[in-house]
Amino acid sequence: MKRSIFTFVFSITLFTSLFLSCSSVPKEIPDDLTAQELIQKGQNEFENGRYKASLAYYNAVTERYADTPPVYLEAYYEIGHLYLKQKKYSKAEVIFQDILDIYAQSQPGTLPGSYHKLSQLGLEKIQNKK
């Protein structure tokens, strides 16, 4: 009898968490949001533990602002940071290395230096985990 109650409670908990995690992802992201608004929404979602929603906002920035390197880099770095916090090291490592490659191919001073340094630090953290 105790086992069936446990199974029932576990099943309800699992179903509820799956339902809530799916419902927190925005179905549609408004086109009129600025890059900074999208990034802020992504950060808010991240702080509240809604990583899929956070990722959706950051991806929207990388898609909509791919031709604006400073904005693109900020959102792309945030994606790498999100993966790092989730301990998805291989995904984070690829992103941080991509960012460093972008800097290596750009003219000095044309991109904000912060994401270069933050990506280096992210890679160092990953290497220390290995």
Short mmCIF file of C-alpha atoms in Angstrom, two decimals:
data_model
loop_
_atom_site.label_atom_id
_atom_site.label_comp_id
_atom_site.label_asym_id
_atom_site.label_seq_id
_atom_site.Cartn_x
_atom_site.Cartn_y
_atom_site.Cartn_z
CA MET A 1 0.00 0.00 0.00
CA LYS A 2 2.81 2.45 0.88
CA ARG A 3 4.50 1.72 -2.42
CA SER A 4 1.40 2.55 -4.46
CA ILE A 5 0.95 5.86 -2.61
CA PHE A 6 4.61 6.68 -3.21
CA THR A 7 4.26 5.79 -6.88
CA PHE A 8 1.14 7.93 -7.18
CA VAL A 9 2.73 10.94 -5.46
CA PHE A 10 5.91 10.55 -7.51
CA SER A 11 3.91 10.35 -10.74
CA ILE A 12 1.90 13.47 -9.90
CA THR A 13 5.06 15.37 -8.94
CA LEU A 14 6.82 14.33 -12.13
CA PHE A 15 3.85 15.25 -14.31
CA THR A 16 3.46 18.63 -12.60
CA SER A 17 7.13 19.51 -12.94
CA LEU A 18 7.15 18.52 -16.60
CA PHE A 19 4.00 20.51 -17.24
CA LEU A 20 5.28 23.60 -15.47
CA SER A 21 8.69 23.49 -17.11
CA CYS A 22 7.09 23.31 -20.54
CA SER A 23 4.60 26.05 -19.82
CA SER A 24 7.31 28.50 -18.80
CA VAL A 25 8.85 28.64 -22.28
CA PRO A 26 7.42 31.58 -24.22
CA LYS A 27 5.36 30.38 -27.15
CA GLU A 28 5.95 33.59 -29.03
CA ILE A 29 8.47 36.35 -28.38
CA PRO A 30 7.17 39.77 -29.41
CA ASP A 31 8.99 41.34 -32.34
CA ASP A 32 8.90 44.81 -30.81
CA LEU A 33 11.21 43.99 -27.89
CA THR A 34 14.66 45.56 -28.04
CA ALA A 35 17.81 43.51 -27.69
CA GLN A 36 18.29 44.78 -24.14
CA GLU A 37 14.71 43.89 -23.22
CA LEU A 38 15.20 40.38 -24.59
CA ILE A 39 18.46 39.95 -22.73
CA GLN A 40 16.88 41.24 -19.52
CA LYS A 41 14.01 38.79 -19.91
CA GLY A 42 16.54 36.02 -20.45
CA GLN A 43 18.41 37.02 -17.31
CA ASN A 44 15.20 37.18 -15.29
CA GLU A 45 14.18 33.73 -16.45
CA PHE A 46 17.65 32.40 -15.65
CA GLU A 47 17.52 33.86 -12.12
CA ASN A 48 14.15 32.15 -11.60
CA GLY A 49 15.52 28.78 -12.73
CA ARG A 50 13.56 28.71 -16.00
CA TYR A 51 16.49 27.82 -18.21
CA LYS A 52 14.52 26.84 -21.31
CA ALA A 53 12.73 30.20 -21.30
CA SER A 54 16.03 31.99 -20.72
CA LEU A 55 17.58 30.16 -23.64
CA ALA A 56 14.62 31.09 -25.86
CA TYR A 57 15.16 34.80 -25.20
CA TYR A 58 18.91 34.61 -25.75
CA ASN A 59 18.43 32.67 -28.97
CA ALA A 60 15.96 35.31 -30.15
CA VAL A 61 18.68 37.92 -29.68
CA THR A 62 21.29 35.90 -31.59
CA GLU A 63 18.83 35.40 -34.45
CA ARG A 64 17.46 38.96 -34.61
CA TYR A 65 20.76 40.75 -33.99
CA ALA A 66 23.25 38.49 -35.77
CA ASP A 67 24.46 41.52 -37.74
CA THR A 68 25.16 43.56 -34.58
CA PRO A 69 28.29 41.92 -33.15
CA PRO A 70 28.33 43.51 -29.65
CA VAL A 71 24.69 42.53 -29.03
CA TYR A 72 25.15 39.11 -30.58
CA LEU A 73 28.22 38.44 -28.43
CA GLU A 74 26.41 39.44 -25.24
CA ALA A 75 23.53 37.03 -25.88
CA TYR A 76 25.82 34.27 -27.15
CA TYR A 77 27.99 34.60 -24.06
CA GLU A 78 24.88 34.39 -21.86
CA ILE A 79 23.98 31.11 -23.56
CA GLY A 80 27.45 29.76 -22.79
CA HIS A 81 27.14 30.97 -19.21
CA LEU A 82 23.75 29.27 -18.89
CA TYR A 83 25.25 25.98 -20.07
CA LEU A 84 28.17 26.39 -17.69
CA LYS A 85 25.82 26.88 -14.75
CA GLN A 86 23.88 23.78 -15.82
CA LYS A 87 27.17 21.85 -15.95
CA LYS A 88 26.72 21.21 -19.67
CA TYR A 89 30.42 21.76 -20.11
CA SER A 90 30.80 20.53 -23.67
CA LYS A 91 28.10 22.92 -24.94
CA ALA A 92 29.53 25.83 -22.95
CA GLU A 93 33.05 25.08 -24.15
CA VAL A 94 32.01 25.25 -27.81
CA ILE A 95 30.34 28.61 -27.30
CA PHE A 96 33.22 30.14 -25.35
CA GLN A 97 35.68 28.94 -27.98
CA ASP A 98 33.47 30.35 -30.77
CA ILE A 99 33.50 33.71 -29.01
CA LEU A 100 37.28 33.66 -28.72
CA ASP A 101 37.49 32.79 -32.42
CA ILE A 102 35.24 35.75 -33.28
CA TYR A 103 37.59 38.03 -31.36
CA ALA A 104 40.63 36.52 -33.06
CA GLN A 105 39.14 37.34 -36.46
CA SER A 106 38.03 40.89 -35.62
CA GLN A 107 39.87 44.18 -35.73
CA PRO A 108 41.23 45.11 -32.30
CA GLY A 109 38.96 47.51 -30.44
CA THR A 110 35.86 46.86 -32.55
CA LEU A 111 34.22 44.53 -30.02
CA PRO A 112 33.67 44.95 -26.29
CA GLY A 113 36.56 43.30 -24.46
CA SER A 114 34.44 41.94 -21.63
CA TYR A 115 33.08 38.90 -23.48
CA HIS A 116 36.57 37.92 -24.58
CA LYS A 117 37.77 37.89 -20.97
CA LEU A 118 34.59 36.25 -19.65
CA SER A 119 34.86 33.50 -22.26
CA GLN A 120 38.48 32.88 -21.30
CA LEU A 121 37.42 32.59 -17.66
CA GLY A 122 34.59 30.24 -18.63
CA LEU A 123 37.00 27.97 -20.48
CA GLU A 124 39.34 27.98 -17.49
CA LYS A 125 36.48 26.89 -15.21
CA ILE A 126 35.63 24.08 -17.60
CA GLN A 127 39.25 22.94 -17.75
CA ASN A 128 39.39 22.89 -13.94
CA LYS A 129 36.30 20.64 -13.88
CA LYS A 130 37.89 18.08 -16.18
#
